PDB file of C-alpha atoms in Angstrom:
ATOM      1  CA  UNK A  19       0.067   0.081   0.003  1.00 53.00           C
ATOM      2  CA  UNK A  20       2.956   2.341  -0.660  1.00 48.00           C
ATOM      3  CA  UNK A  21       0.925   4.402  -2.989  1.00 47.00           C
ATOM      4  CA  UNK A  22      -2.054   4.727  -0.598  1.00 44.00           C
ATOM      5  CA  UNK A  23       0.338   6.070   2.078  1.00 46.00           C
ATOM      6  CA  UNK A  24       1.771   8.520  -0.159  1.00 45.00           C
ATOM      7  CA  UNK A  25      -1.494   9.885  -1.231  1.00 61.00           C
ATOM      8  CA  UNK A  26      -3.691  11.709   1.344  1.00 90.00           C
ATOM      9  CA  UNK A  27      -7.065  10.188   0.935  1.00 97.00           C
ATOM     10  CA  UNK A  28      -9.962  11.226   3.276  1.00 98.00           C
ATOM     11  CA  UNK A  29     -11.709   8.316   4.995  1.00 98.00           C
ATOM     12  CA  UNK A  30     -15.384   9.108   5.186  1.00 98.00           C
ATOM     13  CA  UNK A  31     -17.663   6.943   7.487  1.00 99.00           C
ATOM     14  CA  UNK A  32     -20.810   5.979   5.552  1.00 98.00           C
ATOM     15  CA  UNK A  33     -23.832   6.303   7.878  1.00 98.00           C
ATOM     16  CA  UNK A  34     -21.155   6.235  10.516  1.00 98.00           C
ATOM     17  CA  UNK A  35     -19.093   3.048  11.406  1.00 98.00           C
ATOM     18  CA  UNK A  36     -22.131   1.201   9.963  1.00 98.00           C
ATOM     19  CA  UNK A  37     -20.531  -2.153   9.803  1.00 97.00           C
ATOM     20  CA  UNK A  38     -20.120  -2.182  13.617  1.00 95.00           C
ATOM     21  CA  UNK A  39     -23.205  -0.268  14.753  1.00 95.00           C
ATOM     22  CA  UNK A  40     -26.604   0.374  13.403  1.00 96.00           C
ATOM     23  CA  UNK A  41     -26.459   2.911  10.568  1.00 97.00           C
ATOM     24  CA  UNK A  42     -27.247   6.662  11.093  1.00 98.00           C
ATOM     25  CA  UNK A  43     -27.391   6.158  14.945  1.00 97.00           C
ATOM     26  CA  UNK A  44     -25.435   8.190  17.529  1.00 97.00           C
ATOM     27  CA  UNK A  45     -23.595   4.718  18.176  1.00 96.00           C
ATOM     28  CA  UNK A  46     -22.518   4.496  14.700  1.00 97.00           C
ATOM     29  CA  UNK A  47     -20.989   8.039  14.624  1.00 98.00           C
ATOM     30  CA  UNK A  48     -19.372   7.831  17.939  1.00 97.00           C
ATOM     31  CA  UNK A  49     -17.661   4.697  16.768  1.00 97.00           C
ATOM     32  CA  UNK A  50     -16.633   6.379  13.591  1.00 98.00           C
ATOM     33  CA  UNK A  51     -15.194   9.287  15.655  1.00 98.00           C
ATOM     34  CA  UNK A  52     -13.328   6.976  17.973  1.00 98.00           C
ATOM     35  CA  UNK A  53     -12.001   4.979  15.033  1.00 98.00           C
ATOM     36  CA  UNK A  54     -10.428   8.116  13.609  1.00 98.00           C
ATOM     37  CA  UNK A  55     -12.546   8.799  10.614  1.00 98.00           C
ATOM     38  CA  UNK A  56     -11.890  12.006   8.825  1.00 98.00           C
ATOM     39  CA  UNK A  57     -15.369  12.777   7.916  1.00 98.00           C
ATOM     40  CA  UNK A  58     -18.958  11.511   8.618  1.00 99.00           C
ATOM     41  CA  UNK A  59     -21.528  10.871   5.951  1.00 99.00           C
ATOM     42  CA  UNK A  60     -25.276  11.129   6.396  1.00 98.00           C
ATOM     43  CA  UNK A  61     -28.413  11.066   4.402  1.00 98.00           C
ATOM     44  CA  UNK A  62     -31.102  13.632   5.567  1.00 97.00           C
ATOM     45  CA  UNK A  63     -34.834  13.571   5.143  1.00 96.00           C
ATOM     46  CA  UNK A  64     -37.432  16.067   6.214  1.00 95.00           C
ATOM     47  CA  UNK A  65     -39.997  14.954   8.715  1.00 96.00           C
ATOM     48  CA  UNK A  66     -43.743  16.068   8.536  1.00 95.00           C
ATOM     49  CA  UNK A  67     -43.157  18.690  11.082  1.00 96.00           C
ATOM     50  CA  UNK A  68     -40.029  20.120   9.471  1.00 95.00           C
ATOM     51  CA  UNK A  69     -37.019  18.325  11.250  1.00 97.00           C
ATOM     52  CA  UNK A  70     -34.223  17.095   9.397  1.00 97.00           C
ATOM     53  CA  UNK A  71     -33.378  13.335  10.464  1.00 98.00           C
ATOM     54  CA  UNK A  72     -30.575  11.158   9.322  1.00 98.00           C
ATOM     55  CA  UNK A  73     -32.523   8.316   7.466  1.00 98.00           C
ATOM     56  CA  UNK A  74     -31.545   6.759   4.226  1.00 97.00           C
ATOM     57  CA  UNK A  75     -34.662   5.032   3.155  1.00 97.00           C
ATOM     58  CA  UNK A  76     -37.877   6.701   2.101  1.00 96.00           C
ATOM     59  CA  UNK A  77     -39.652   4.502   4.754  1.00 97.00           C
ATOM     60  CA  UNK A  78     -38.343   3.525   8.206  1.00 97.00           C
ATOM     61  CA  UNK A  79     -39.316  -0.188   7.751  1.00 97.00           C
ATOM     62  CA  UNK A  80     -35.914  -1.620   7.089  1.00 96.00           C
ATOM     63  CA  UNK A  81     -33.885   0.210   9.934  1.00 96.00           C
ATOM     64  CA  UNK A  82     -36.553   0.489  12.799  1.00 96.00           C
ATOM     65  CA  UNK A  83     -39.445  -1.235  14.465  1.00 95.00           C
ATOM     66  CA  UNK A  84     -41.912   1.002  12.784  1.00 97.00           C
ATOM     67  CA  UNK A  85     -43.561   1.478   9.541  1.00 97.00           C
ATOM     68  CA  UNK A  86     -44.278   4.520   7.338  1.00 97.00           C
ATOM     69  CA  UNK A  87     -42.584   7.243   5.227  1.00 96.00           C
ATOM     70  CA  UNK A  88     -40.372   9.730   6.942  1.00 96.00           C
ATOM     71  CA  UNK A  89     -42.126  12.652   5.272  1.00 94.00           C
ATOM     72  CA  UNK A  90     -45.297  11.509   6.670  1.00 95.00           C
ATOM     73  CA  UNK A  91     -44.097  11.233  10.376  1.00 97.00           C
ATOM     74  CA  UNK A  92     -43.476  13.878  12.982  1.00 98.00           C
ATOM     75  CA  UNK A  93     -40.209  13.871  14.845  1.00 98.00           C
ATOM     76  CA  UNK A  94     -42.085  12.550  18.046  1.00 98.00           C
ATOM     77  CA  UNK A  95     -43.321   9.534  15.931  1.00 98.00           C
ATOM     78  CA  UNK A  96     -39.761   8.758  14.818  1.00 98.00           C
ATOM     79  CA  UNK A  97     -38.343   9.220  18.389  1.00 97.00           C
ATOM     80  CA  UNK A  98     -40.606   6.587  19.701  1.00 97.00           C
ATOM     81  CA  UNK A  99     -39.134   3.941  17.298  1.00 97.00           C
ATOM     82  CA  UNK A 100     -36.226   1.606  17.907  1.00 95.00           C
ATOM     83  CA  UNK A 101     -33.653   2.207  15.208  1.00 96.00           C
ATOM     84  CA  UNK A 102     -31.011  -0.322  16.662  1.00 93.00           C
ATOM     85  CA  UNK A 103     -32.196  -3.878  17.358  1.00 86.00           C
ATOM     86  CA  UNK A 104     -32.708  -4.605  13.624  1.00 85.00           C
ATOM     87  CA  UNK A 105     -28.815  -5.018  13.446  1.00 85.00           C
ATOM     88  CA  UNK A 106     -27.621  -8.117  15.351  1.00 68.00           C
ATOM     89  CA  UNK A 107     -25.900  -7.383  18.402  1.00 50.00           C
ATOM     90  CA  UNK A 108     -23.149  -9.847  17.688  1.00 51.00           C
ATOM     91  CA  UNK A 109     -21.894  -7.144  15.099  1.00 51.00           C
ATOM     92  CA  UNK A 110     -21.613  -4.559  17.896  1.00 47.00           C
ATOM     93  CA  UNK A 111     -18.860  -6.412  20.053  1.00 47.00           C
ATOM     94  CA  UNK A 112     -16.680  -3.210  20.312  1.00 52.00           C
ATOM     95  CA  UNK A 113     -19.659  -0.969  21.085  1.00 54.00           C
ATOM     96  CA  UNK A 114     -21.380  -2.929  24.273  1.00 52.00           C
ATOM     97  CA  UNK A 115     -23.222   0.563  25.245  1.00 60.00           C
ATOM     98  CA  UNK A 116     -25.514   0.410  22.066  1.00 58.00           C
ATOM     99  CA  UNK A 117     -28.248  -1.047  24.114  1.00 66.00           C
ATOM    100  CA  UNK A 118     -28.517   2.585  25.454  1.00 82.00           C
ATOM    101  CA  UNK A 119     -31.730   3.776  23.649  1.00 85.00           C
ATOM    102  CA  UNK A 120     -30.302   7.379  23.456  1.00 85.00           C
ATOM    103  CA  UNK A 121     -27.708   5.877  21.156  1.00 92.00           C
ATOM    104  CA  UNK A 122     -30.091   3.994  18.849  1.00 94.00           C
ATOM    105  CA  UNK A 123     -33.082   6.209  18.533  1.00 96.00           C
ATOM    106  CA  UNK A 124     -33.689   8.479  15.481  1.00 98.00           C
ATOM    107  CA  UNK A 125     -30.783  10.988  15.048  1.00 98.00           C
ATOM    108  CA  UNK A 126     -31.571  14.570  14.052  1.00 98.00           C
ATOM    109  CA  UNK A 127     -28.930  16.287  11.840  1.00 98.00           C
ATOM    110  CA  UNK A 128     -28.902  18.997  14.506  1.00 98.00           C
ATOM    111  CA  UNK A 129     -27.703  16.456  17.120  1.00 98.00           C
ATOM    112  CA  UNK A 130     -25.128  15.229  14.762  1.00 98.00           C
ATOM    113  CA  UNK A 131     -23.822  18.648  14.289  1.00 98.00           C
ATOM    114  CA  UNK A 132     -23.564  18.984  17.992  1.00 98.00           C
ATOM    115  CA  UNK A 133     -21.655  15.691  18.300  1.00 98.00           C
ATOM    116  CA  UNK A 134     -19.180  17.005  15.835  1.00 98.00           C
ATOM    117  CA  UNK A 135     -18.706  20.421  17.322  1.00 97.00           C
ATOM    118  CA  UNK A 136     -17.958  18.561  20.602  1.00 97.00           C
ATOM    119  CA  UNK A 137     -15.661  16.249  19.155  1.00 97.00           C
ATOM    120  CA  UNK A 138     -12.440  18.277  19.871  1.00 96.00           C
ATOM    121  CA  UNK A 139     -10.893  17.794  16.421  1.00 97.00           C
ATOM    122  CA  UNK A 140     -11.855  18.760  12.797  1.00 97.00           C
ATOM    123  CA  UNK A 141     -14.306  16.256  11.461  1.00 98.00           C
ATOM    124  CA  UNK A 142     -15.812  16.997   8.089  1.00 98.00           C
ATOM    125  CA  UNK A 143     -19.401  16.266   7.236  1.00 98.00           C
ATOM    126  CA  UNK A 144     -20.732  14.697   3.904  1.00 98.00           C
ATOM    127  CA  UNK A 145     -24.467  15.337   3.771  1.00 98.00           C
ATOM    128  CA  UNK A 146     -26.543  13.537   1.296  1.00 98.00           C
ATOM    129  CA  UNK A 147     -29.976  14.991   0.239  1.00 97.00           C
ATOM    130  CA  UNK A 148     -32.399  12.318  -0.697  1.00 91.00           C
ATOM    131  CA  UNK A 149     -34.723  12.723  -3.726  1.00 81.00           C
ATOM    132  CA  UNK A 150     -37.391  12.606  -5.081  1.00 73.00           C
ATOM    133  CA  UNK A 151     -39.192  14.093  -1.993  1.00 74.00           C
ATOM    134  CA  UNK A 152     -42.433  15.619  -1.393  1.00 77.00           C
ATOM    135  CA  UNK A 153     -40.749  18.510   0.044  1.00 78.00           C
ATOM    136  CA  UNK A 154     -38.938  19.672  -2.975  1.00 78.00           C
ATOM    137  CA  UNK A 155     -36.459  22.702  -2.237  1.00 90.00           C
ATOM    138  CA  UNK A 156     -37.388  22.952   1.384  1.00 94.00           C
ATOM    139  CA  UNK A 157     -34.924  19.989   2.170  1.00 95.00           C
ATOM    140  CA  UNK A 158     -32.059  22.152   0.962  1.00 96.00           C
ATOM    141  CA  UNK A 159     -33.591  25.342   2.479  1.00 96.00           C
ATOM    142  CA  UNK A 160     -33.844  23.725   5.924  1.00 96.00           C
ATOM    143  CA  UNK A 161     -30.387  22.253   5.593  1.00 97.00           C
ATOM    144  CA  UNK A 162     -28.648  25.471   4.879  1.00 97.00           C
ATOM    145  CA  UNK A 163     -30.544  27.311   7.632  1.00 97.00           C
ATOM    146  CA  UNK A 164     -29.398  24.592  10.101  1.00 98.00           C
ATOM    147  CA  UNK A 165     -25.946  24.941   8.834  1.00 98.00           C
ATOM    148  CA  UNK A 166     -26.064  28.670   9.275  1.00 97.00           C
ATOM    149  CA  UNK A 167     -27.006  28.107  13.076  1.00 97.00           C
ATOM    150  CA  UNK A 168     -23.617  26.355  13.283  1.00 97.00           C
ATOM    151  CA  UNK A 169     -21.844  28.776  11.399  1.00 95.00           C
ATOM    152  CA  UNK A 170     -21.166  26.310   8.682  1.00 96.00           C
ATOM    153  CA  UNK A 171     -23.199  27.790   5.723  1.00 92.00           C
ATOM    154  CA  UNK A 172     -20.601  30.478   4.377  1.00 89.00           C
ATOM    155  CA  UNK A 173     -17.002  29.167   4.553  1.00 89.00           C
ATOM    156  CA  UNK A 174     -14.516  31.555   3.382  1.00 87.00           C
ATOM    157  CA  UNK A 175     -13.179  29.194   0.804  1.00 83.00           C
ATOM    158  CA  UNK A 176     -14.709  26.130  -0.676  1.00 82.00           C
ATOM    159  CA  UNK A 177     -11.470  24.321  -0.237  1.00 85.00           C
ATOM    160  CA  UNK A 178     -11.450  24.695   3.498  1.00 90.00           C
ATOM    161  CA  UNK A 179     -15.189  23.975   4.106  1.00 96.00           C
ATOM    162  CA  UNK A 180     -15.805  21.322   6.698  1.00 97.00           C
ATOM    163  CA  UNK A 181     -19.276  20.556   5.236  1.00 98.00           C
ATOM    164  CA  UNK A 182     -20.081  19.193   1.619  1.00 98.00           C
ATOM    165  CA  UNK A 183     -23.518  18.502   0.300  1.00 98.00           C
ATOM    166  CA  UNK A 184     -24.022  15.496  -1.836  1.00 98.00           C
ATOM    167  CA  UNK A 185     -26.886  14.342  -4.025  1.00 97.00           C
ATOM    168  CA  UNK A 186     -27.926  12.189  -6.928  1.00 96.00           C
ATOM    169  CA  UNK A 187     -30.096  15.199  -7.928  1.00 94.00           C
ATOM    170  CA  UNK A 188     -28.309  17.838 -10.047  1.00 94.00           C
ATOM    171  CA  UNK A 189     -31.230  20.153  -9.246  1.00 93.00           C
ATOM    172  CA  UNK A 190     -30.692  19.701  -5.559  1.00 94.00           C
ATOM    173  CA  UNK A 191     -26.910  20.628  -5.912  1.00 96.00           C
ATOM    174  CA  UNK A 192     -27.980  23.745  -8.192  1.00 95.00           C
ATOM    175  CA  UNK A 193     -30.189  24.949  -5.449  1.00 94.00           C
ATOM    176  CA  UNK A 194     -27.408  24.568  -2.821  1.00 96.00           C
ATOM    177  CA  UNK A 195     -24.851  26.255  -5.093  1.00 95.00           C
ATOM    178  CA  UNK A 196     -26.984  29.278  -5.889  1.00 95.00           C
ATOM    179  CA  UNK A 197     -27.672  29.817  -2.184  1.00 96.00           C
ATOM    180  CA  UNK A 198     -24.430  28.888  -0.696  1.00 95.00           C
ATOM    181  CA  UNK A 199     -21.615  29.087  -3.364  1.00 95.00           C
ATOM    182  CA  UNK A 200     -18.878  28.299  -1.046  1.00 94.00           C
ATOM    183  CA  UNK A 201     -20.209  25.029   0.203  1.00 97.00           C
ATOM    184  CA  UNK A 202     -18.670  22.018  -2.101  1.00 97.00           C
ATOM    185  CA  UNK A 203     -21.244  20.011  -3.692  1.00 98.00           C
ATOM    186  CA  UNK A 204     -20.801  16.288  -4.751  1.00 98.00           C
ATOM    187  CA  UNK A 205     -22.712  14.801  -7.696  1.00 98.00           C
ATOM    188  CA  UNK A 206     -23.292  11.154  -6.860  1.00 98.00           C
ATOM    189  CA  UNK A 207     -23.338   8.710  -9.775  1.00 98.00           C
ATOM    190  CA  UNK A 208     -24.570   5.030 -10.156  1.00 97.00           C
ATOM    191  CA  UNK A 209     -23.755   5.071 -13.830  1.00 95.00           C
ATOM    192  CA  UNK A 210     -22.022   7.577 -16.402  1.00 95.00           C
ATOM    193  CA  UNK A 211     -24.319   9.179 -18.783  1.00 92.00           C
ATOM    194  CA  UNK A 212     -23.176   9.894 -22.211  1.00 93.00           C
ATOM    195  CA  UNK A 213     -23.034  13.550 -21.797  1.00 92.00           C
ATOM    196  CA  UNK A 214     -20.553  13.133 -18.733  1.00 93.00           C
ATOM    197  CA  UNK A 215     -18.230  10.781 -20.226  1.00 93.00           C
ATOM    198  CA  UNK A 216     -15.690  13.258 -21.028  1.00 95.00           C
ATOM    199  CA  UNK A 217     -15.315  14.258 -17.218  1.00 97.00           C
ATOM    200  CA  UNK A 218     -17.730  17.301 -17.192  1.00 96.00           C
ATOM    201  CA  UNK A 219     -20.320  17.698 -14.141  1.00 97.00           C
ATOM    202  CA  UNK A 220     -23.666  19.101 -14.108  1.00 96.00           C
ATOM    203  CA  UNK A 221     -23.858  22.852 -13.327  1.00 92.00           C
ATOM    204  CA  UNK A 222     -23.569  23.522  -9.653  1.00 90.00           C
ATOM    205  CA  UNK A 223     -21.461  20.382  -8.944  1.00 95.00           C
ATOM    206  CA  UNK A 224     -17.814  20.719  -7.953  1.00 94.00           C
ATOM    207  CA  UNK A 225     -16.880  17.000  -6.945  1.00 98.00           C
ATOM    208  CA  UNK A 226     -17.472  13.804  -8.717  1.00 98.00           C
ATOM    209  CA  UNK A 227     -19.104  11.023  -6.529  1.00 98.00           C
ATOM    210  CA  UNK A 228     -18.961   7.797  -8.520  1.00 98.00           C
ATOM    211  CA  UNK A 229     -20.061   4.390  -7.110  1.00 98.00           C
ATOM    212  CA  UNK A 230     -17.294   1.817  -6.592  1.00 98.00           C
ATOM    213  CA  UNK A 231     -18.822  -0.134  -9.501  1.00 98.00           C
ATOM    214  CA  UNK A 232     -17.933   2.784 -11.900  1.00 98.00           C
ATOM    215  CA  UNK A 233     -14.504   2.703 -10.723  1.00 98.00           C
ATOM    216  CA  UNK A 234     -14.050  -0.938 -10.967  1.00 98.00           C
ATOM    217  CA  UNK A 235     -15.733  -1.109 -14.735  1.00 97.00           C
ATOM    218  CA  UNK A 236     -14.320   2.246 -16.072  1.00 96.00           C
ATOM    219  CA  UNK A 237     -11.082   3.153 -14.130  1.00 97.00           C
ATOM    220  CA  UNK A 238     -10.054   5.465 -17.003  1.00 97.00           C
ATOM    221  CA  UNK A 239     -13.088   7.665 -16.001  1.00 98.00           C
ATOM    222  CA  UNK A 240     -11.285   8.835 -12.828  1.00 98.00           C
ATOM    223  CA  UNK A 241      -8.340  10.246 -14.863  1.00 97.00           C
ATOM    224  CA  UNK A 242     -10.760  12.153 -17.337  1.00 97.00           C
ATOM    225  CA  UNK A 243     -12.539  13.551 -14.017  1.00 98.00           C
ATOM    226  CA  UNK A 244      -9.198  14.694 -12.792  1.00 97.00           C
ATOM    227  CA  UNK A 245      -8.084  16.231 -16.005  1.00 97.00           C
ATOM    228  CA  UNK A 246     -11.339  18.178 -15.997  1.00 97.00           C
ATOM    229  CA  UNK A 247     -10.256  19.579 -12.697  1.00 96.00           C
ATOM    230  CA  UNK A 248     -12.656  17.724 -10.318  1.00 97.00           C
ATOM    231  CA  UNK A 249     -12.000  15.779  -7.203  1.00 97.00           C
ATOM    232  CA  UNK A 250     -13.206  12.341  -6.842  1.00 98.00           C
ATOM    233  CA  UNK A 251     -14.952  10.964  -3.825  1.00 98.00           C
ATOM    234  CA  UNK A 252     -15.951   7.270  -4.187  1.00 98.00           C
ATOM    235  CA  UNK A 253     -18.849   5.242  -2.550  1.00 98.00           C
ATOM    236  CA  UNK A 254     -19.062   2.666  -0.978  1.00 98.00           C
ATOM    237  CA  UNK A 255     -15.589   1.050  -0.620  1.00 98.00           C
ATOM    238  CA  UNK A 256     -15.234  -1.802   1.744  1.00 98.00           C
ATOM    239  CA  UNK A 257     -13.157  -4.361   0.145  1.00 98.00           C
ATOM    240  CA  UNK A 258      -9.299  -4.275   0.519  1.00 98.00           C
ATOM    241  CA  UNK A 259      -8.828  -4.648  -3.163  1.00 98.00           C
ATOM    242  CA  UNK A 260     -11.297  -1.634  -3.993  1.00 98.00           C
ATOM    243  CA  UNK A 261      -9.343   0.498  -1.334  1.00 98.00           C
ATOM    244  CA  UNK A 262      -6.131  -0.532  -3.235  1.00 97.00           C
ATOM    245  CA  UNK A 263      -7.740   0.558  -6.568  1.00 98.00           C
ATOM    246  CA  UNK A 264      -8.983   3.743  -5.384  1.00 98.00           C
ATOM    247  CA  UNK A 265      -5.500   4.529  -3.850  1.00 97.00           C
ATOM    248  CA  UNK A 266      -3.846   3.704  -7.221  1.00 96.00           C
ATOM    249  CA  UNK A 267      -6.253   5.928  -9.077  1.00 97.00           C
ATOM    250  CA  UNK A 268      -5.647   8.847  -6.716  1.00 97.00           C
ATOM    251  CA  UNK A 269      -9.073   9.665  -5.575  1.00 98.00           C
ATOM    252  CA  UNK A 270      -9.353  12.334  -2.810  1.00 98.00           C
ATOM    253  CA  UNK A 271     -12.003  10.519  -0.566  1.00 98.00           C
ATOM    254  CA  UNK A 272     -12.999   7.005   0.126  1.00 98.00           C
ATOM    255  CA  UNK A 273     -16.719   6.615   1.594  1.00 99.00           C
ATOM    256  CA  UNK A 274     -16.805   3.339   3.574  1.00 98.00           C
ATOM    257  CA  UNK A 275     -18.644   1.362   6.181  1.00 98.00           C
ATOM    258  CA  UNK A 276     -15.340   0.179   7.653  1.00 98.00           C
ATOM    259  CA  UNK A 277     -13.517   3.453   8.409  1.00 98.00           C
ATOM    260  CA  UNK A 278     -11.068   1.679  10.882  1.00 98.00           C
ATOM    261  CA  UNK A 279     -10.188  -1.107   8.419  1.00 98.00           C
ATOM    262  CA  UNK A 280      -9.704   1.483   5.613  1.00 98.00           C
ATOM    263  CA  UNK A 281      -7.325   3.603   7.770  1.00 97.00           C
ATOM    264  CA  UNK A 282      -5.368   0.663   8.830  1.00 97.00           C
ATOM    265  CA  UNK A 283      -4.908  -0.346   5.161  1.00 97.00           C
ATOM    266  CA  UNK A 284      -3.821   3.097   4.290  1.00 96.00           C
ATOM    267  CA  UNK A 285      -1.151   2.897   6.929  1.00 95.00           C
ATOM    268  CA  UNK A 286      -2.785   5.463   9.333  1.00 94.00           C
ATOM    269  CA  UNK A 287      -3.265   3.270  12.383  1.00 90.00           C
TER     270      UNK A 287
END
């Protein structure tokens, strides 16, 4: 892993240390911070009463003991659910305290921002807006308002921003870029459309976010993105051979469920 050690790759904890603890819970993010992750990734959705919560799926059925769409539930409804026990406790040997309901209840973005602010070191945030949504541009509006409360909505320079906003929706990123031009934006991709094959990105997007399948099948695309002047943040990178490939291609960030293992492979632990 000589090349990986030479290249300064940011290690981003995908939904927290989500291999070891239930995704998007305080337990997962505390574990990621303990493991030394450089950044935390989260998805955000808007509840029926206007709160941003960290939930990936449109519905809560998979990751809680409840049912229903996040957008149709109020925060109090979500707070009554268990977002932890769906994941086998044998997977949490290193986190015996996630039997504590406060660590596995629904996590608001506000609480996650507080955790990062109290961490004592710089930890970046990669926040993904989920689409399509019944709330249209309200997600971005509420997100930027909340970032403003923490002084994170207007960094002096994009390259020094501790927050970036990601989306598969070019329209979402365009809204963010128009309202907060110094917050970096990441265009997430499951596949490469013909008009983007030369390395260009949609208007408003500054960083490319290809999935690992793209990187495996089209490694030359990463070079085209770099030649076009874009940084590359790859998701979701869990296997050692994929970490090695990303390092060899010179990507700037690896988004992974296994931050501790990736940091170790990169020679940083």
